[in-house]
Amino acid sequence: MNYGNTFESFSEFIKNNINESTDKAISAFEKFAEDNKVSTFFCYVYKDGKQLFELSKNANETSVFGLGSVSKSIDKIAILKLVEMGKIKMSDPILQFGFEMQEDGINLVNYLDWDGWGAITIDHLMKHKSGIPDIINDIPDFNFHYGVHGKVKDPDKLMVLRAVSKYPLKFKPGTGDNYSNTNFWLIGKIIEHVMGMSYGEAIKELILKPVGMLNTYWAYDSTNPPGLVESFVLDQKTNDLIQKFPIKACDALAIYYSMPMYMKKFSLNFLQNTIMSEKSRI
């Protein structure tokens, strides 16, 4: 399925059909999946805290799916847990978390806009209000040098920061909105810095172990975990299904694979305030 428009269309479908009878909602969902050539899915549909139904195609609740950008919700909860633990504040400027890199008094990263970057906070990253360009879509030379066409498949922190820092911010931090995967690459590095361990180990301690998400896999370690469903991407130009594209190491920093049954546990823990406080959730 197409990762962008199809998911957004599905969200609209849920809003428009959830008040229908269960039978009508199921029929509408099945037609939606057929029209959009969704090859593989498993879903639970809830309303007012109660499960209405579940539906699937070529999968069950123990099938393993790539979470894609849904992984960002895991990052957000990890950050809020660090706030609850008193380790960070949402208003903290991000440069203090290892991004103002120096060696012998020399800046290893020369930000085009030092004042702008100095004003960016964790809150701006979480809300996509930083103004930082998207490393996947806004910085072509990054993918040329370090991505699918480049020799460096797994760029280190210095390489990523140098690639991003030479581009202007899209707006003054806090004054606009721009969906940027760079925001969550930075959040992953902040979590590493604060926890003093790899991002994957930190998320395991903060989220996966407390929730009991045992068979959840960090894409940086494995992009082909056991039980992974066979899936395809809908090509918007040809309307044909094509094999999913491989995830590069840099993209995989903050991406997970998990099972529907564990994502259900994750969601219920969130809604029932057992993974963090009600204050943080609100």
Short mmCIF file of C-alpha atoms in Angstrom, two decimals:
data_model
loop_
_atom_site.label_atom_id
_atom_site.label_comp_id
_atom_site.label_asym_id
_atom_site.label_seq_id
_atom_site.Cartn_x
_atom_site.Cartn_y
_atom_site.Cartn_z
CA MET A 1 0.00 0.00 0.00
CA ASN A 2 1.07 3.60 -0.43
CA TYR A 3 2.56 4.74 2.91
CA GLY A 4 1.25 8.31 2.66
CA ASN A 5 -2.02 8.93 0.88
CA THR A 6 -3.53 5.50 1.56
CA PHE A 7 -2.98 5.84 5.31
CA GLU A 8 -4.48 9.35 5.30
CA SER A 9 -7.45 8.09 3.27
CA PHE A 10 -7.89 5.24 5.74
CA SER A 11 -7.96 7.75 8.62
CA GLU A 12 -10.72 9.66 6.85
CA PHE A 13 -12.54 6.39 6.17
CA ILE A 14 -12.52 5.54 9.91
CA LYS A 15 -13.90 8.98 10.82
CA ASN A 16 -16.65 8.77 8.20
CA ASN A 17 -17.74 5.17 8.81
CA ILE A 18 -17.25 4.51 12.52
CA ASN A 19 -20.79 5.61 13.33
CA GLU A 20 -22.28 3.16 10.85
CA SER A 21 -23.43 -0.27 11.95
CA THR A 22 -20.65 -2.82 12.37
CA ASP A 23 -21.71 -4.70 9.23
CA LYS A 24 -21.72 -1.53 7.14
CA ALA A 25 -18.36 -0.47 8.54
CA ILE A 26 -16.83 -3.86 7.74
CA SER A 27 -18.22 -3.77 4.19
CA ALA A 28 -16.90 -0.24 3.70
CA PHE A 29 -13.48 -1.23 5.00
CA GLU A 30 -13.26 -4.28 2.72
CA LYS A 31 -14.18 -2.12 -0.29
CA PHE A 32 -11.60 0.47 0.76
CA ALA A 33 -8.88 -2.23 0.95
CA GLU A 34 -9.86 -3.58 -2.49
CA ASP A 35 -10.00 -0.15 -4.14
CA ASN A 36 -6.59 0.82 -2.73
CA LYS A 37 -4.96 -2.55 -3.48
CA VAL A 38 -4.02 -3.09 0.14
CA SER A 39 -2.25 -6.45 -0.06
CA THR A 40 -1.83 -7.25 3.63
CA PHE A 41 -3.39 -5.85 6.79
CA PHE A 42 -4.61 -6.58 10.28
CA CYS A 43 -6.60 -4.03 12.25
CA TYR A 44 -8.60 -3.60 15.41
CA VAL A 45 -11.38 -1.00 15.28
CA TYR A 46 -12.33 0.63 18.57
CA LYS A 47 -14.93 3.19 19.57
CA ASP A 48 -15.31 4.76 23.03
CA GLY A 49 -12.76 2.36 24.48
CA LYS A 50 -14.52 -0.78 23.22
CA GLN A 51 -13.43 -3.01 20.37
CA LEU A 52 -16.04 -3.11 17.62
CA PHE A 53 -14.38 -5.62 15.34
CA GLU A 54 -11.11 -6.80 13.84
CA LEU A 55 -10.32 -7.47 10.20
CA SER A 56 -7.40 -9.01 8.39
CA LYS A 57 -6.03 -10.09 5.02
CA ASN A 58 -3.00 -12.37 4.64
CA ALA A 59 -2.08 -11.74 8.30
CA ASN A 60 -3.05 -12.42 11.89
CA GLU A 61 -2.42 -10.73 15.24
CA THR A 62 1.03 -12.34 15.53
CA SER A 63 2.19 -11.31 12.05
CA VAL A 64 5.07 -8.85 12.05
CA PHE A 65 4.60 -5.48 10.31
CA GLY A 66 6.95 -2.58 9.70
CA LEU A 67 5.61 0.32 11.76
CA GLY A 68 7.13 3.05 9.59
CA SER A 69 6.41 6.49 10.99
CA VAL A 70 3.99 5.04 13.56
CA SER A 71 7.29 4.43 15.38
CA LYS A 72 7.32 8.18 16.08
CA SER A 73 4.58 7.64 18.67
CA ILE A 74 7.00 5.36 20.54
CA ASP A 75 9.64 8.10 20.44
CA LYS A 76 7.19 10.68 21.75
CA ILE A 77 6.18 8.55 24.71
CA ALA A 78 9.86 7.81 25.46
CA ILE A 79 10.57 11.55 25.56
CA LEU A 80 7.58 12.20 27.85
CA LYS A 81 8.77 9.44 30.19
CA LEU A 82 12.20 11.11 30.37
CA VAL A 83 10.39 14.35 31.28
CA GLU A 84 8.53 12.52 34.06
CA MET A 85 11.84 11.12 35.29
CA GLY A 86 13.22 14.65 35.56
CA LYS A 87 16.00 13.98 33.04
CA ILE A 88 14.87 16.57 30.47
CA LYS A 89 12.37 19.38 29.95
CA MET A 90 10.36 19.98 26.81
CA SER A 91 11.75 23.52 26.74
CA ASP A 92 15.38 22.33 26.68
CA PRO A 93 17.38 23.67 23.69
CA ILE A 94 18.51 20.71 21.61
CA LEU A 95 22.11 21.81 21.03
CA GLN A 96 22.96 20.86 24.63
CA PHE A 97 22.42 17.16 23.81
CA GLY A 98 25.63 16.60 21.87
CA PHE A 99 24.84 18.48 18.65
CA GLU A 100 27.17 21.44 19.27
CA MET A 101 30.17 19.32 18.39
CA GLN A 102 33.64 20.72 19.02
CA GLU A 103 37.19 19.39 19.08
CA ASP A 104 40.09 21.46 20.43
CA GLY A 105 37.85 24.53 20.33
CA ILE A 106 36.97 24.06 16.67
CA ASN A 107 33.37 23.57 15.53
CA LEU A 108 33.02 20.25 13.72
CA VAL A 109 29.56 21.29 12.54
CA ASN A 110 29.09 24.81 11.22
CA TYR A 111 25.38 25.58 11.32
CA LEU A 112 24.28 28.02 8.63
CA ASP A 113 21.90 29.56 11.19
CA TRP A 114 23.44 29.25 14.65
CA ASP A 115 20.81 31.47 16.30
CA GLY A 116 17.96 29.50 14.73
CA TRP A 117 19.36 26.14 15.79
CA GLY A 118 20.08 27.53 19.25
CA ALA A 119 16.39 28.37 19.64
CA ILE A 120 15.11 24.90 18.72
CA THR A 121 13.72 22.95 21.68
CA ILE A 122 12.65 19.36 22.22
CA ASP A 123 9.05 20.57 22.04
CA HIS A 124 9.68 21.98 18.55
CA LEU A 125 11.03 18.61 17.38
CA MET A 126 8.06 16.73 18.84
CA LYS A 127 5.54 19.00 17.07
CA HIS A 128 7.42 19.35 13.75
CA LYS A 129 7.82 23.06 14.46
CA SER A 130 11.61 23.22 14.35
CA GLY A 131 11.93 24.40 10.75
CA ILE A 132 14.68 21.83 10.14
CA PRO A 133 14.49 20.45 6.57
CA ASP A 134 13.59 16.80 6.07
CA ILE A 135 16.74 14.78 5.50
CA ILE A 136 14.88 12.33 3.24
CA ASN A 137 12.94 14.73 1.01
CA ASP A 138 14.52 18.20 1.33
CA ILE A 139 18.25 17.45 1.08
CA PRO A 140 19.04 15.73 -2.23
CA ASP A 141 22.80 15.74 -1.70
CA PHE A 142 22.37 13.72 1.49
CA ASN A 143 20.84 10.78 -0.36
CA PHE A 144 23.36 11.25 -3.16
CA HIS A 145 26.35 10.92 -0.83
CA TYR A 146 24.98 8.73 1.98
CA GLY A 147 21.77 7.16 0.74
CA VAL A 148 20.88 4.62 -1.93
CA HIS A 149 23.36 6.14 -4.43
CA GLY A 150 26.17 6.80 -1.97
CA LYS A 151 29.13 4.82 -0.73
CA VAL A 152 28.35 5.48 2.95
CA LYS A 153 25.28 3.41 3.84
CA ASP A 154 25.39 4.14 7.57
CA PRO A 155 26.43 7.78 8.10
CA ASP A 156 27.48 8.72 11.63
CA LYS A 157 26.12 11.63 13.65
CA LEU A 158 28.73 14.07 12.35
CA MET A 159 27.90 13.27 8.71
CA VAL A 160 24.16 13.74 9.28
CA LEU A 161 24.58 17.03 11.13
CA ARG A 162 26.94 18.40 8.49
CA ALA A 163 24.46 17.47 5.75
CA VAL A 164 21.52 19.16 7.50
CA SER A 165 23.28 22.18 9.03
CA LYS A 166 24.31 23.81 5.75
CA TYR A 167 20.68 24.26 4.68
CA PRO A 168 18.55 27.17 5.94
CA LEU A 169 15.72 26.52 8.37
CA LYS A 170 12.34 26.66 6.66
CA PHE A 171 11.03 29.12 9.25
CA LYS A 172 11.87 30.56 12.65
CA PRO A 173 11.46 27.74 15.22
CA GLY A 174 7.92 27.63 16.59
CA THR A 175 6.37 29.78 13.87
CA GLY A 176 5.40 27.13 11.32
CA ASP A 177 4.87 23.44 10.63
CA ASN A 178 6.95 21.12 8.45
CA TYR A 179 6.89 17.33 8.71
CA SER A 180 10.54 16.39 8.97
CA ASN A 181 12.07 12.99 9.61
CA THR A 182 15.17 14.86 10.77
CA ASN A 183 13.24 15.93 13.88
CA PHE A 184 12.92 12.32 14.97
CA TRP A 185 16.46 11.37 14.02
CA LEU A 186 17.47 14.13 16.44
CA ILE A 187 15.01 12.86 19.08
CA GLY A 188 16.57 9.40 18.78
CA LYS A 189 20.01 10.89 19.39
CA ILE A 190 18.71 12.90 22.37
CA ILE A 191 17.33 9.69 23.89
CA GLU A 192 20.74 8.03 23.40
CA HIS A 193 22.53 11.00 24.95
CA VAL A 194 20.29 11.15 28.02
CA MET A 195 20.07 7.41 28.62
CA GLY A 196 23.76 6.73 27.95
CA MET A 197 23.01 3.73 25.73
CA SER A 198 22.02 2.98 22.15
CA TYR A 199 18.62 4.22 21.02
CA GLY A 200 17.39 0.64 20.61
CA GLU A 201 18.40 -0.35 24.14
CA ALA A 202 16.91 2.85 25.55
CA ILE A 203 13.54 2.24 23.89
CA LYS A 204 13.60 -1.33 25.17
CA GLU A 205 14.06 -0.07 28.74
CA LEU A 206 11.60 2.84 28.51
CA ILE A 207 8.80 1.27 26.44
CA LEU A 208 9.11 -2.30 25.22
CA LYS A 209 9.87 -4.08 28.50
CA PRO A 210 7.27 -2.16 30.61
CA VAL A 211 4.54 -2.81 28.02
CA GLY A 212 5.58 -6.41 27.34
CA MET A 213 6.19 -5.93 23.62
CA LEU A 214 8.49 -8.94 23.44
CA ASN A 215 8.64 -9.64 19.71
CA THR A 216 9.28 -6.07 18.63
CA TYR A 217 12.34 -5.49 16.48
CA TRP A 218 14.52 -2.45 15.93
CA ALA A 219 14.99 -1.94 12.18
CA TYR A 220 18.59 -0.83 12.70
CA ASP A 221 19.36 -4.38 13.90
CA SER A 222 17.13 -6.23 11.45
CA THR A 223 14.97 -5.22 8.50
CA ASN A 224 13.77 -8.79 7.95
CA PRO A 225 12.63 -10.13 11.34
CA PRO A 226 10.95 -13.55 11.66
CA GLY A 227 7.25 -13.55 10.81
CA LEU A 228 7.45 -10.41 8.65
CA VAL A 229 4.45 -10.16 6.32
CA GLU A 230 4.92 -9.96 2.56
CA SER A 231 3.87 -6.51 1.54
CA PHE A 232 3.90 -4.16 -1.42
CA VAL A 233 3.79 -0.44 -2.14
CA LEU A 234 1.22 1.17 -4.44
CA ASP A 235 3.01 3.15 -7.16
CA GLN A 236 1.08 6.41 -7.49
CA LYS A 237 2.16 6.92 -11.11
CA THR A 238 1.27 3.49 -12.50
CA ASN A 239 -1.26 2.31 -9.87
CA ASP A 240 0.66 -0.96 -9.79
CA LEU A 241 1.88 -2.87 -6.75
CA ILE A 242 5.66 -2.99 -6.44
CA GLN A 243 8.00 -4.62 -3.91
CA LYS A 244 8.58 -2.55 -0.80
CA PHE A 245 11.76 -0.52 -0.84
CA PRO A 246 14.66 -1.48 1.43
CA ILE A 247 15.20 0.53 4.60
CA LYS A 248 18.65 2.11 4.83
CA ALA A 249 20.53 2.15 8.12
CA CYS A 250 20.12 5.90 8.64
CA ASP A 251 16.36 5.71 7.98
CA ALA A 252 16.11 2.73 10.33
CA LEU A 253 17.43 4.55 13.40
CA ALA A 254 13.92 5.17 14.76
CA ILE A 255 11.83 2.49 13.00
CA TYR A 256 10.40 -0.68 14.52
CA TYR A 257 8.70 -3.91 13.48
CA SER A 258 6.03 -5.37 15.72
CA MET A 259 2.85 -7.45 15.90
CA PRO A 260 -0.75 -6.15 15.96
CA MET A 261 -1.29 -7.78 19.37
CA TYR A 262 1.62 -5.78 20.80
CA MET A 263 0.55 -2.53 19.18
CA LYS A 264 -2.85 -3.11 20.76
CA LYS A 265 -1.16 -3.52 24.16
CA PHE A 266 0.87 -0.37 23.49
CA SER A 267 -2.27 1.63 22.63
CA LEU A 268 -4.23 0.38 25.64
CA ASN A 269 -1.32 1.11 27.99
CA PHE A 270 -1.26 4.63 26.61
CA LEU A 271 -5.02 5.19 26.94
CA GLN A 272 -5.16 3.65 30.42
CA ASN A 273 -2.24 5.78 31.71
CA THR A 274 -0.15 2.77 32.68
CA ILE A 275 2.83 3.56 30.45
CA MET A 276 2.97 7.14 31.71
CA SER A 277 0.81 9.53 33.72
CA GLU A 278 -2.53 10.94 32.61
CA LYS A 279 -1.02 14.43 32.82
CA SER A 280 1.69 13.51 30.33
CA ARG A 281 -0.81 11.80 28.03
CA ILE A 282 -3.09 14.84 27.95
#
